[in-house]
mmCIF file of C-alpha atoms in Angstrom:
data_model
loop_
_atom_site.group_PDB
_atom_site.id
_atom_site.type_symbol
_atom_site.label_atom_id
_atom_site.label_comp_id
_atom_site.label_asym_id
_atom_site.label_seq_id
_atom_site.Cartn_x
_atom_site.Cartn_y
_atom_site.Cartn_z
ATOM 1 C CA UNK X 1 48.105 81.913 -74.322
ATOM 2 C CA UNK X 2 47.714 80.978 -78.101
ATOM 3 C CA UNK X 3 43.832 78.664 -78.617
ATOM 4 C CA UNK X 4 44.240 74.727 -78.986
ATOM 5 C CA UNK X 5 45.690 74.030 -82.450
ATOM 6 C CA UNK X 6 43.429 73.702 -85.487
ATOM 7 C CA UNK X 7 43.038 69.325 -85.499
ATOM 8 C CA UNK X 8 44.257 68.421 -88.849
ATOM 9 C CA UNK X 9 42.762 65.675 -91.713
ATOM 10 C CA UNK X 10 44.544 62.280 -90.227
ATOM 11 C CA UNK X 11 46.880 60.681 -92.416
ATOM 12 C CA UNK X 12 45.825 56.421 -92.711
ATOM 13 C CA UNK X 13 46.354 55.080 -89.953
ATOM 14 C CA UNK X 14 49.549 52.498 -88.674
ATOM 15 C CA UNK X 15 48.414 48.796 -88.414
ATOM 16 C CA UNK X 16 50.847 46.079 -87.331
ATOM 17 C CA UNK X 17 50.651 43.126 -89.698
ATOM 18 C CA UNK X 18 50.184 40.398 -86.720
ATOM 19 C CA UNK X 19 48.262 39.397 -83.693
ATOM 20 C CA UNK X 20 46.090 42.389 -81.621
ATOM 21 C CA UNK X 21 46.818 43.110 -78.525
ATOM 22 C CA UNK X 22 45.107 43.722 -74.973
ATOM 23 C CA UNK X 23 44.353 47.541 -75.019
ATOM 24 C CA UNK X 24 45.260 48.480 -71.408
ATOM 25 C CA UNK X 25 45.060 52.910 -71.675
ATOM 26 C CA UNK X 26 41.350 52.837 -70.822
ATOM 27 C CA UNK X 27 40.163 54.601 -67.683
ATOM 28 C CA UNK X 28 36.800 53.184 -67.449
ATOM 29 C CA UNK X 29 34.891 51.122 -69.615
ATOM 30 C CA UNK X 30 34.154 47.680 -71.332
ATOM 31 C CA UNK X 31 36.524 44.575 -71.730
ATOM 32 C CA UNK X 32 37.592 43.200 -74.699
ATOM 33 C CA UNK X 33 38.237 46.557 -76.295
ATOM 34 C CA UNK X 34 41.990 45.450 -78.486
ATOM 35 C CA UNK X 35 44.562 47.515 -80.208
ATOM 36 C CA UNK X 36 47.181 46.858 -82.901
ATOM 37 C CA UNK X 37 50.447 46.803 -81.690
ATOM 38 C CA UNK X 38 50.980 50.093 -82.528
ATOM 39 C CA UNK X 39 48.348 51.419 -80.641
ATOM 40 C CA UNK X 40 47.049 53.577 -82.908
ATOM 41 C CA UNK X 41 43.618 51.771 -83.662
ATOM 42 C CA UNK X 42 41.409 49.953 -80.528
ATOM 43 C CA UNK X 43 39.012 47.064 -81.909
ATOM 44 C CA UNK X 44 35.608 47.671 -79.624
ATOM 45 C CA UNK X 45 33.112 45.268 -79.233
ATOM 46 C CA UNK X 46 29.605 46.982 -79.978
ATOM 47 C CA UNK X 47 26.186 46.836 -80.909
ATOM 48 C CA UNK X 48 24.240 47.553 -84.173
ATOM 49 C CA UNK X 49 22.820 51.075 -82.562
ATOM 50 C CA UNK X 50 26.522 51.827 -81.793
ATOM 51 C CA UNK X 51 27.339 51.537 -85.636
ATOM 52 C CA UNK X 52 24.254 53.307 -86.765
ATOM 53 C CA UNK X 53 25.115 56.153 -84.961
ATOM 54 C CA UNK X 54 28.580 56.752 -86.182
ATOM 55 C CA UNK X 55 27.929 55.861 -89.664
ATOM 56 C CA UNK X 56 24.793 58.759 -89.315
ATOM 57 C CA UNK X 57 27.359 61.395 -87.999
ATOM 58 C CA UNK X 58 28.613 62.165 -90.887
ATOM 59 C CA UNK X 59 25.439 63.739 -91.766
ATOM 60 C CA UNK X 60 25.996 65.705 -88.574
ATOM 61 C CA UNK X 61 29.958 67.024 -88.819
ATOM 62 C CA UNK X 62 30.207 69.379 -86.194
ATOM 63 C CA UNK X 63 29.033 66.770 -83.640
ATOM 64 C CA UNK X 64 31.200 64.163 -85.643
ATOM 65 C CA UNK X 65 34.177 66.663 -84.754
ATOM 66 C CA UNK X 66 34.168 65.449 -81.419
ATOM 67 C CA UNK X 67 34.267 61.649 -81.689
ATOM 68 C CA UNK X 68 36.926 59.212 -81.952
ATOM 69 C CA UNK X 69 38.090 59.426 -85.738
ATOM 70 C CA UNK X 70 35.955 56.030 -86.960
ATOM 71 C CA UNK X 71 37.608 53.982 -89.555
ATOM 72 C CA UNK X 72 34.853 51.083 -89.970
ATOM 73 C CA UNK X 73 34.278 47.817 -88.808
ATOM 74 C CA UNK X 74 35.911 44.194 -88.612
ATOM 75 C CA UNK X 75 33.658 40.816 -87.498
ATOM 76 C CA UNK X 76 35.233 38.561 -85.307
ATOM 77 C CA UNK X 77 38.712 40.450 -85.049
ATOM 78 C CA UNK X 78 40.271 37.780 -82.686
ATOM 79 C CA UNK X 79 39.339 34.494 -84.993
ATOM 80 C CA UNK X 80 42.586 33.569 -86.925
ATOM 81 C CA UNK X 81 40.706 33.290 -90.131
ATOM 82 C CA UNK X 82 40.410 37.576 -89.966
ATOM 83 C CA UNK X 83 43.571 37.664 -88.713
ATOM 84 C CA UNK X 84 45.082 36.528 -91.413
ATOM 85 C CA UNK X 85 42.928 37.561 -94.276
ATOM 86 C CA UNK X 86 44.240 40.632 -92.337
ATOM 87 C CA UNK X 87 47.393 40.046 -92.708
ATOM 88 C CA UNK X 88 47.295 38.728 -96.357
ATOM 89 C CA UNK X 89 45.234 42.088 -97.472
ATOM 90 C CA UNK X 90 47.862 44.337 -95.162
ATOM 91 C CA UNK X 91 50.886 42.971 -96.834
ATOM 92 C CA UNK X 92 49.263 42.930 -100.608
ATOM 93 C CA UNK X 93 48.571 46.357 -100.220
ATOM 94 C CA UNK X 94 51.868 47.601 -99.739
ATOM 95 C CA UNK X 95 52.917 45.627 -102.219
ATOM 96 C CA UNK X 96 50.915 47.250 -104.914
ATOM 97 C CA UNK X 97 52.059 50.635 -103.666
ATOM 98 C CA UNK X 98 55.155 52.177 -105.877
ATOM 99 C CA UNK X 99 58.134 52.477 -104.032
ATOM 100 C CA UNK X 100 56.640 50.814 -100.683
ATOM 101 C CA UNK X 101 59.637 49.217 -98.899
ATOM 102 C CA UNK X 102 59.206 45.609 -97.832
ATOM 103 C CA UNK X 103 58.566 44.604 -94.509
ATOM 104 C CA UNK X 104 59.708 40.781 -93.392
ATOM 105 C CA UNK X 105 58.963 41.586 -89.881
ATOM 106 C CA UNK X 106 55.062 42.904 -89.969
ATOM 107 C CA UNK X 107 56.179 46.559 -89.064
ATOM 108 C CA UNK X 108 53.363 49.216 -89.126
ATOM 109 C CA UNK X 109 51.805 49.925 -92.534
ATOM 110 C CA UNK X 110 48.934 51.994 -93.658
ATOM 111 C CA UNK X 111 45.306 50.382 -93.571
ATOM 112 C CA UNK X 112 42.022 51.992 -94.572
ATOM 113 C CA UNK X 113 38.957 51.761 -94.439
ATOM 114 C CA UNK X 114 39.091 50.039 -97.873
ATOM 115 C CA UNK X 115 41.674 47.284 -96.671
ATOM 116 C CA UNK X 116 39.128 46.931 -93.613
ATOM 117 C CA UNK X 117 36.519 46.981 -96.258
ATOM 118 C CA UNK X 118 38.462 44.164 -98.116
ATOM 119 C CA UNK X 119 38.676 42.208 -95.106
ATOM 120 C CA UNK X 120 35.742 41.714 -94.106
ATOM 121 C CA UNK X 121 34.013 40.867 -97.558
ATOM 122 C CA UNK X 122 36.347 38.428 -97.971
ATOM 123 C CA UNK X 123 35.684 36.582 -94.864
ATOM 124 C CA UNK X 124 31.645 37.277 -95.652
ATOM 125 C CA UNK X 125 31.045 38.994 -92.288
ATOM 126 C CA UNK X 126 30.173 42.398 -91.165
ATOM 127 C CA UNK X 127 30.550 45.425 -93.855
ATOM 128 C CA UNK X 128 32.652 48.548 -93.048
ATOM 129 C CA UNK X 129 31.495 51.631 -92.542
ATOM 130 C CA UNK X 130 30.796 54.032 -95.862
ATOM 131 C CA UNK X 131 29.605 57.733 -95.937
ATOM 132 C CA UNK X 132 26.051 57.744 -95.009
ATOM 133 C CA UNK X 133 24.040 60.612 -97.064
ATOM 134 C CA UNK X 134 21.873 62.302 -95.549
ATOM 135 C CA UNK X 135 18.725 61.159 -94.161
ATOM 136 C CA UNK X 136 15.177 62.638 -94.827
ATOM 137 C CA UNK X 137 13.096 64.382 -91.534
ATOM 138 C CA UNK X 138 10.688 61.075 -91.955
ATOM 139 C CA UNK X 139 13.905 58.472 -91.633
ATOM 140 C CA UNK X 140 15.403 60.173 -88.853
ATOM 141 C CA UNK X 141 11.459 60.849 -86.770
ATOM 142 C CA UNK X 142 11.234 56.742 -87.078
ATOM 143 C CA UNK X 143 14.938 56.279 -86.320
ATOM 144 C CA UNK X 144 13.892 58.176 -83.049
ATOM 145 C CA UNK X 145 10.627 56.573 -82.380
ATOM 146 C CA UNK X 146 11.199 54.939 -78.762
ATOM 147 C CA UNK X 147 11.955 51.635 -79.035
ATOM 148 C CA UNK X 148 10.253 48.551 -77.544
ATOM 149 C CA UNK X 149 11.692 46.646 -74.468
ATOM 150 C CA UNK X 150 11.679 43.563 -77.703
ATOM 151 C CA UNK X 151 14.257 45.770 -79.148
ATOM 152 C CA UNK X 152 17.069 44.528 -76.464
ATOM 153 C CA UNK X 153 18.553 46.596 -73.783
ATOM 154 C CA UNK X 154 22.253 45.619 -73.801
ATOM 155 C CA UNK X 155 23.835 45.392 -70.191
ATOM 156 C CA UNK X 156 27.096 44.142 -69.714
ATOM 157 C CA UNK X 157 28.344 45.729 -66.414
ATOM 158 C CA UNK X 158 31.352 46.261 -68.126
ATOM 159 C CA UNK X 159 31.973 42.858 -68.903
ATOM 160 C CA UNK X 160 33.098 42.033 -72.558
ATOM 161 C CA UNK X 161 29.990 42.489 -74.734
ATOM 162 C CA UNK X 162 28.297 39.360 -76.816
ATOM 163 C CA UNK X 163 28.715 40.407 -80.551
ATOM 164 C CA UNK X 164 31.337 39.227 -83.287
ATOM 165 C CA UNK X 165 31.793 42.899 -84.537
ATOM 166 C CA UNK X 166 34.456 45.511 -83.233
ATOM 167 C CA UNK X 167 33.907 48.803 -84.531
ATOM 168 C CA UNK X 168 37.504 50.025 -85.898
ATOM 169 C CA UNK X 169 38.707 53.637 -84.075
ATOM 170 C CA UNK X 170 41.858 56.301 -83.789
ATOM 171 C CA UNK X 171 43.171 55.619 -80.166
ATOM 172 C CA UNK X 172 43.316 58.884 -79.306
ATOM 173 C CA UNK X 173 45.868 58.654 -76.406
ATOM 174 C CA UNK X 174 48.030 56.757 -78.847
ATOM 175 C CA UNK X 175 49.972 60.344 -79.910
ATOM 176 C CA UNK X 176 50.975 61.425 -76.113
ATOM 177 C CA UNK X 177 54.114 59.342 -74.493
ATOM 178 C CA UNK X 178 52.017 58.911 -70.828
ATOM 179 C CA UNK X 179 48.971 59.893 -70.852
ATOM 180 C CA UNK X 180 46.712 61.073 -68.139
ATOM 181 C CA UNK X 181 42.724 59.740 -69.090
ATOM 182 C CA UNK X 182 40.021 60.917 -67.416
ATOM 183 C CA UNK X 183 36.083 59.372 -68.441
ATOM 184 C CA UNK X 184 33.119 61.397 -66.958
ATOM 185 C CA UNK X 185 29.922 59.564 -67.434
ATOM 186 C CA UNK X 186 27.555 62.142 -68.841
ATOM 187 C CA UNK X 187 23.538 62.462 -67.347
ATOM 188 C CA UNK X 188 21.142 61.901 -64.659
ATOM 189 C CA UNK X 189 19.388 59.380 -66.283
ATOM 190 C CA UNK X 190 21.703 56.795 -67.444
ATOM 191 C CA UNK X 191 19.123 54.465 -69.196
ATOM 192 C CA UNK X 192 17.079 54.150 -72.583
ATOM 193 C CA UNK X 193 13.605 53.680 -73.414
ATOM 194 C CA UNK X 194 14.681 50.055 -74.684
ATOM 195 C CA UNK X 195 15.658 49.249 -70.955
ATOM 196 C CA UNK X 196 13.272 46.922 -69.115
ATOM 197 C CA UNK X 197 12.485 48.250 -65.798
ATOM 198 C CA UNK X 198 14.969 46.584 -63.160
ATOM 199 C CA UNK X 199 17.911 47.921 -64.896
ATOM 200 C CA UNK X 200 16.026 51.581 -65.301
ATOM 201 C CA UNK X 201 15.480 51.172 -61.062
ATOM 202 C CA UNK X 202 19.246 50.064 -60.935
ATOM 203 C CA UNK X 203 20.970 52.654 -62.650
ATOM 204 C CA UNK X 204 18.204 55.096 -60.777
ATOM 205 C CA UNK X 205 19.771 54.162 -57.504
ATOM 206 C CA UNK X 206 23.280 54.933 -58.850
ATOM 207 C CA UNK X 207 22.415 57.833 -60.517
ATOM 208 C CA UNK X 208 20.411 59.406 -57.418
ATOM 209 C CA UNK X 209 23.587 58.213 -55.087
ATOM 210 C CA UNK X 210 26.378 59.933 -56.843
ATOM 211 C CA UNK X 211 26.726 63.347 -58.671
ATOM 212 C CA UNK X 212 24.901 61.811 -61.997
ATOM 213 C CA UNK X 213 21.981 63.004 -60.133
ATOM 214 C CA UNK X 214 23.166 66.237 -58.630
ATOM 215 C CA UNK X 215 25.895 67.666 -61.540
ATOM 216 C CA UNK X 216 24.988 65.520 -64.415
ATOM 217 C CA UNK X 217 28.082 63.334 -64.615
ATOM 218 C CA UNK X 218 29.953 61.308 -62.723
ATOM 219 C CA UNK X 219 33.834 60.366 -62.404
ATOM 220 C CA UNK X 220 33.569 57.103 -64.102
ATOM 221 C CA UNK X 221 37.413 56.191 -64.214
ATOM 222 C CA UNK X 222 41.126 57.968 -63.991
ATOM 223 C CA UNK X 223 44.724 57.541 -64.564
ATOM 224 C CA UNK X 224 47.191 59.630 -63.853
ATOM 225 C CA UNK X 225 51.218 59.208 -64.513
ATOM 226 C CA UNK X 226 53.000 60.331 -61.597
ATOM 227 C CA UNK X 227 56.380 58.722 -62.681
ATOM 228 C CA UNK X 228 57.825 55.118 -60.862
ATOM 229 C CA UNK X 229 59.844 57.313 -58.171
ATOM 230 C CA UNK X 230 57.105 59.085 -57.346
ATOM 231 C CA UNK X 231 54.788 55.901 -57.201
ATOM 232 C CA UNK X 232 57.348 54.190 -55.033
ATOM 233 C CA UNK X 233 57.316 56.559 -52.363
ATOM 234 C CA UNK X 234 53.876 57.007 -52.377
ATOM 235 C CA UNK X 235 53.516 53.027 -51.865
ATOM 236 C CA UNK X 236 56.161 53.674 -49.266
ATOM 237 C CA UNK X 237 54.765 56.338 -47.518
ATOM 238 C CA UNK X 238 50.879 54.560 -47.560
ATOM 239 C CA UNK X 239 49.285 57.156 -49.026
ATOM 240 C CA UNK X 240 46.973 55.624 -50.904
ATOM 241 C CA UNK X 241 44.853 54.355 -48.809
ATOM 242 C CA UNK X 242 41.873 53.844 -50.469
ATOM 243 C CA UNK X 243 40.896 50.426 -52.403
ATOM 244 C CA UNK X 244 39.425 52.360 -55.111
ATOM 245 C CA UNK X 245 43.547 53.796 -56.372
ATOM 246 C CA UNK X 246 45.682 51.357 -57.191
ATOM 247 C CA UNK X 247 49.206 51.840 -58.654
ATOM 248 C CA UNK X 248 51.452 50.522 -61.430
ATOM 249 C CA UNK X 249 53.581 51.421 -63.540
ATOM 250 C CA UNK X 250 54.254 54.592 -62.772
ATOM 251 C CA UNK X 251 50.337 55.577 -62.835
ATOM 252 C CA UNK X 252 47.866 55.894 -60.174
ATOM 253 C CA UNK X 253 44.799 54.474 -61.274
ATOM 254 C CA UNK X 254 41.646 54.986 -59.787
ATOM 255 C CA UNK X 255 38.433 52.210 -60.534
ATOM 256 C CA UNK X 256 34.572 53.432 -61.168
ATOM 257 C CA UNK X 257 34.003 53.326 -57.562
ATOM 258 C CA UNK X 258 36.484 55.997 -56.706
ATOM 259 C CA UNK X 259 33.974 58.100 -58.707
ATOM 260 C CA UNK X 260 30.632 56.851 -57.015
ATOM 261 C CA UNK X 261 32.081 58.128 -53.162
ATOM 262 C CA UNK X 262 31.744 61.906 -54.150
ATOM 263 C CA UNK X 263 28.551 63.458 -52.530
ATOM 264 C CA UNK X 264 29.286 67.143 -54.063
ATOM 265 C CA UNK X 265 31.274 69.220 -56.701
ATOM 266 C CA UNK X 266 34.000 69.842 -54.081
ATOM 267 C CA UNK X 267 34.798 66.231 -54.372
ATOM 268 C CA UNK X 268 34.815 66.117 -58.112
ATOM 269 C CA UNK X 269 36.692 69.093 -57.722
ATOM 270 C CA UNK X 270 39.111 67.600 -55.967
ATOM 271 C CA UNK X 271 39.452 64.952 -57.926
ATOM 272 C CA UNK X 272 39.912 67.317 -61.030
ATOM 273 C CA UNK X 273 42.718 68.222 -59.311
ATOM 274 C CA UNK X 274 44.477 65.491 -58.440
ATOM 275 C CA UNK X 275 44.256 64.971 -62.290
ATOM 276 C CA UNK X 276 45.355 67.552 -62.939
ATOM 277 C CA UNK X 277 48.841 66.916 -61.208
ATOM 278 C CA UNK X 278 51.397 66.067 -63.960
ATOM 279 C CA UNK X 279 50.294 69.543 -65.676
ATOM 280 C CA UNK X 280 53.152 71.401 -63.131
ATOM 281 C CA UNK X 281 53.383 74.628 -64.424
ATOM 282 C CA UNK X 282 51.278 73.804 -67.167
ATOM 283 C CA UNK X 283 48.145 74.402 -65.351
ATOM 284 C CA UNK X 284 46.384 77.289 -65.966
ATOM 285 C CA UNK X 285 47.394 76.664 -69.299
ATOM 286 C CA UNK X 286 45.995 73.066 -69.410
ATOM 287 C CA UNK X 287 42.798 74.248 -67.681
ATOM 288 C CA UNK X 288 41.567 76.571 -69.729
ATOM 289 C CA UNK X 289 42.271 74.161 -72.960
ATOM 290 C CA UNK X 290 40.524 71.632 -71.439
ATOM 291 C CA UNK X 291 37.389 74.746 -71.047
ATOM 292 C CA UNK X 292 37.815 76.008 -74.217
ATOM 293 C CA UNK X 293 36.829 72.133 -75.513
ATOM 294 C CA UNK X 294 34.282 71.203 -72.926
ATOM 295 C CA UNK X 295 32.394 74.821 -74.091
ATOM 296 C CA UNK X 296 32.936 73.425 -77.822
ATOM 297 C CA UNK X 297 30.908 70.231 -76.602
ATOM 298 C CA UNK X 298 28.640 72.264 -75.069
ATOM 299 C CA UNK X 299 28.012 74.933 -77.796
ATOM 300 C CA UNK X 300 27.264 71.384 -80.183
ATOM 301 C CA UNK X 301 25.012 69.713 -77.649
ATOM 302 C CA UNK X 302 23.075 72.453 -78.137
ATOM 303 C CA UNK X 303 22.500 72.980 -81.443
ATOM 304 C CA UNK X 304 21.829 69.453 -82.308
ATOM 305 C CA UNK X 305 18.939 66.800 -81.645
ATOM 306 C CA UNK X 306 19.963 64.044 -80.601
ATOM 307 C CA UNK X 307 20.205 61.396 -77.177
ATOM 308 C CA UNK X 308 23.263 59.610 -75.285
ATOM 309 C CA UNK X 309 22.286 57.830 -72.110
ATOM 310 C CA UNK X 310 25.910 56.614 -70.764
ATOM 311 C CA UNK X 311 28.266 58.199 -72.967
ATOM 312 C CA UNK X 312 31.113 59.846 -71.440
ATOM 313 C CA UNK X 313 33.560 62.695 -71.685
ATOM 314 C CA UNK X 314 37.033 61.499 -72.077
ATOM 315 C CA UNK X 315 39.406 64.038 -71.683
ATOM 316 C CA UNK X 316 43.369 63.442 -72.484
ATOM 317 C CA UNK X 317 46.478 65.241 -71.505
ATOM 318 C CA UNK X 318 50.395 64.328 -71.915
ATOM 319 C CA UNK X 319 51.124 63.345 -68.622
ATOM 320 C CA UNK X 320 54.944 63.020 -68.889
ATOM 321 C CA UNK X 321 56.580 66.404 -67.355
ATOM 322 C CA UNK X 322 59.071 66.442 -70.114
ATOM 323 C CA UNK X 323 56.874 65.524 -73.185
ATOM 324 C CA UNK X 324 54.271 67.965 -72.270
ATOM 325 C CA UNK X 325 57.035 70.911 -72.091
ATOM 326 C CA UNK X 326 58.421 70.077 -75.118
ATOM 327 C CA UNK X 327 54.691 70.058 -76.955
ATOM 328 C CA UNK X 328 54.086 73.303 -75.414
ATOM 329 C CA UNK X 329 57.142 74.863 -76.801
ATOM 330 C CA UNK X 330 56.470 73.536 -80.188
ATOM 331 C CA UNK X 331 53.388 74.474 -80.256
ATOM 332 C CA UNK X 332 53.822 78.175 -78.875
ATOM 333 C CA UNK X 333 56.864 77.906 -82.495
ATOM 334 C CA UNK X 334 53.762 76.775 -84.231
ATOM 335 C CA UNK X 335 52.176 79.616 -83.315
ATOM 336 C CA UNK X 336 54.161 82.272 -83.502
ATOM 337 C CA UNK X 337 55.038 81.195 -87.128
ATOM 338 C CA UNK X 338 51.510 81.717 -87.983
ATOM 339 C CA UNK X 339 51.576 84.878 -86.030
ATOM 340 C CA UNK X 340 54.298 86.565 -87.849
ATOM 341 C CA UNK X 341 53.346 88.793 -90.612
ATOM 342 C CA UNK X 342 51.618 90.752 -88.787
ATOM 343 C CA UNK X 343 48.577 88.323 -87.371
ATOM 344 C CA UNK X 344 47.872 87.166 -91.164
ATOM 345 C CA UNK X 345 45.153 84.249 -90.548
ATOM 346 C CA UNK X 346 44.180 84.711 -87.006
ATOM 347 C CA UNK X 347 40.857 86.005 -85.778
ATOM 348 C CA UNK X 348 38.830 86.416 -83.384
ATOM 349 C CA UNK X 349 35.443 84.591 -82.386
ATOM 350 C CA UNK X 350 32.385 86.586 -80.335
ATOM 351 C CA UNK X 351 33.814 85.218 -77.095
ATOM 352 C CA UNK X 352 37.105 87.524 -77.301
ATOM 353 C CA UNK X 353 39.645 83.776 -78.235
ATOM 354 C CA UNK X 354 41.793 84.008 -80.882
ATOM 355 C CA UNK X 355 41.090 81.410 -83.739
ATOM 356 C CA UNK X 356 43.093 80.319 -86.855
ATOM 357 C CA UNK X 357 41.285 81.255 -90.143
ATOM 358 C CA UNK X 358 40.307 77.939 -92.712
ATOM 359 C CA UNK X 359 42.247 77.324 -95.626
ATOM 360 C CA UNK X 360 44.387 75.485 -98.008
ATOM 361 C CA UNK X 361 46.788 73.369 -96.072
ATOM 362 C CA UNK X 362 49.812 72.761 -97.538
ATOM 363 C CA UNK X 363 49.749 68.617 -98.315
ATOM 364 C CA UNK X 364 52.665 68.811 -96.196
ATOM 365 C CA UNK X 365 50.793 70.051 -92.965
ATOM 366 C CA UNK X 366 48.356 67.785 -93.872
ATOM 367 C CA UNK X 367 50.534 64.720 -93.428
ATOM 368 C CA UNK X 368 51.559 66.118 -90.271
ATOM 369 C CA UNK X 369 49.540 66.802 -86.853
ATOM 370 C CA UNK X 370 49.931 69.711 -85.084
ATOM 371 C CA UNK X 371 51.348 69.078 -81.358
ATOM 372 C CA UNK X 372 48.427 69.291 -78.999
ATOM 373 C CA UNK X 373 49.053 69.135 -74.970
ATOM 374 C CA UNK X 374 45.120 67.604 -74.412
ATOM 375 C CA UNK X 375 42.621 66.001 -76.420
ATOM 376 C CA UNK X 376 38.733 65.955 -75.454
ATOM 377 C CA UNK X 377 36.233 63.531 -77.011
ATOM 378 C CA UNK X 378 32.634 62.282 -76.664
ATOM 379 C CA UNK X 379 32.364 58.455 -76.837
ATOM 380 C CA UNK X 380 30.264 55.772 -75.685
ATOM 381 C CA UNK X 381 27.620 56.039 -78.040
ATOM 382 C CA UNK X 382 25.468 52.586 -77.548
ATOM 383 C CA UNK X 383 22.420 53.875 -76.297
ATOM 384 C CA UNK X 384 22.965 57.449 -78.511
ATOM 385 C CA UNK X 385 20.367 58.402 -81.782
ATOM 386 C CA UNK X 386 19.363 61.417 -83.277
ATOM 387 C CA UNK X 387 15.612 63.052 -82.434
ATOM 388 C CA UNK X 388 15.167 65.362 -85.080
ATOM 389 C CA UNK X 389 12.230 68.081 -83.647
ATOM 390 C CA UNK X 390 12.973 66.458 -79.844
ATOM 391 C CA UNK X 391 15.456 69.363 -79.384
ATOM 392 C CA UNK X 392 18.812 69.267 -77.392
ATOM 393 C CA UNK X 393 19.888 66.375 -75.378
ATOM 394 C CA UNK X 394 19.211 68.268 -71.657
ATOM 395 C CA UNK X 395 20.492 64.950 -69.813
ATOM 396 C CA UNK X 396 23.576 65.124 -71.260
ATOM 397 C CA UNK X 397 23.980 68.785 -71.458
ATOM 398 C CA UNK X 398 23.103 69.242 -67.927
ATOM 399 C CA UNK X 399 26.638 67.398 -67.463
ATOM 400 C CA UNK X 400 28.771 68.766 -69.731
ATOM 401 C CA UNK X 401 27.068 72.340 -68.267
ATOM 402 C CA UNK X 402 28.386 71.718 -64.675
ATOM 403 C CA UNK X 403 32.148 70.427 -66.104
ATOM 404 C CA UNK X 404 32.063 73.838 -67.870
ATOM 405 C CA UNK X 405 31.409 75.613 -64.848
ATOM 406 C CA UNK X 406 33.807 73.596 -62.491
ATOM 407 C CA UNK X 407 36.894 73.671 -65.297
ATOM 408 C CA UNK X 408 35.624 77.481 -65.663
ATOM 409 C CA UNK X 409 36.663 77.414 -61.791
ATOM 410 C CA UNK X 410 39.649 76.048 -61.380
ATOM 411 C CA UNK X 411 41.185 77.788 -64.133
ATOM 412 C CA UNK X 412 40.508 80.687 -62.688
ATOM 413 C CA UNK X 413 41.834 79.623 -59.196
ATOM 414 C CA UNK X 414 44.987 78.201 -60.472
ATOM 415 C CA UNK X 415 45.231 81.529 -63.166
ATOM 416 C CA UNK X 416 45.106 83.971 -60.442
#
């Protein structure tokens, strides 16, 4: 079984020179998230602390690889002035590029952090993210000091965050035809040091009554593509009898209260089995691949000194049966080609898994993503910070270790 293909450097993302639209491919999270019309980027309302964490992640490259690609920030992306500037700057960038075709219809065209910087600078608004040099230990310790309540906890209950600034991120669901999405909220403790006593008690009650306390994570939301015919069959048979599950556009969507009903690992494992519904005969491969990605998250967090409260693991895989079949075939073909010359470029890691050598890549290869059947990322860093000298984040690691154990069991069971 081939390992996951190595993630290549991404080409500049695309954005349509037109109005942004609501982002609908979320299994959980806050309101107010927008997307460009092509779906390759998302614009997520955020707090200054989240921007700071994304920026400073440049000094933690292994951790940064577990995050969605951060493109920068944009002030008030729905404001007409900002939209107008965005369209103007993007069109100017295109026409100034030698050989670039005309774009009278506002089709998707390249936008880079430099373009975002020009837009926000012109609007006298937020500054886009720039690489942050590694900070000194003193700086990191200062940032890691517990925040006082005056610093402000920003609870939202899932409502739109009251801010004029959005972070611009890659949309990791975009490469998939019909993405299945699983959002897993990490931690038994869900509040950071700035949270007031009332908020702490509320979140502690949620943790104590769910698997957040016992397993260190809970299912915060889930979307599973079942196809339009299956949708009709399911509805007609009355198989969905929970107020926390809805059926629309070929998807079963499970809201945040669905996972709050779970009491133990068996409940969670049943939900994960439901999540793997679309994988069909590729369930063993998919479960093994997700397990490998989770192990990488675990290994990374064990080597980092950070704290994340209410962060999530986001798991995405191709839910369209035909598209998944095609991706598996393409991936196997790429692997066969790579292994062709007597195994050049391959090695086994400490756990015996086959891996690919790091090395120079052809320019053409860098511009083309290898097919991936799934992706697993850490998301939601509104309450995250680097904490040098305090050791690994055992709160988040409790949940990640539980996930590794559960998916190892699933992979073993369906692979036997």
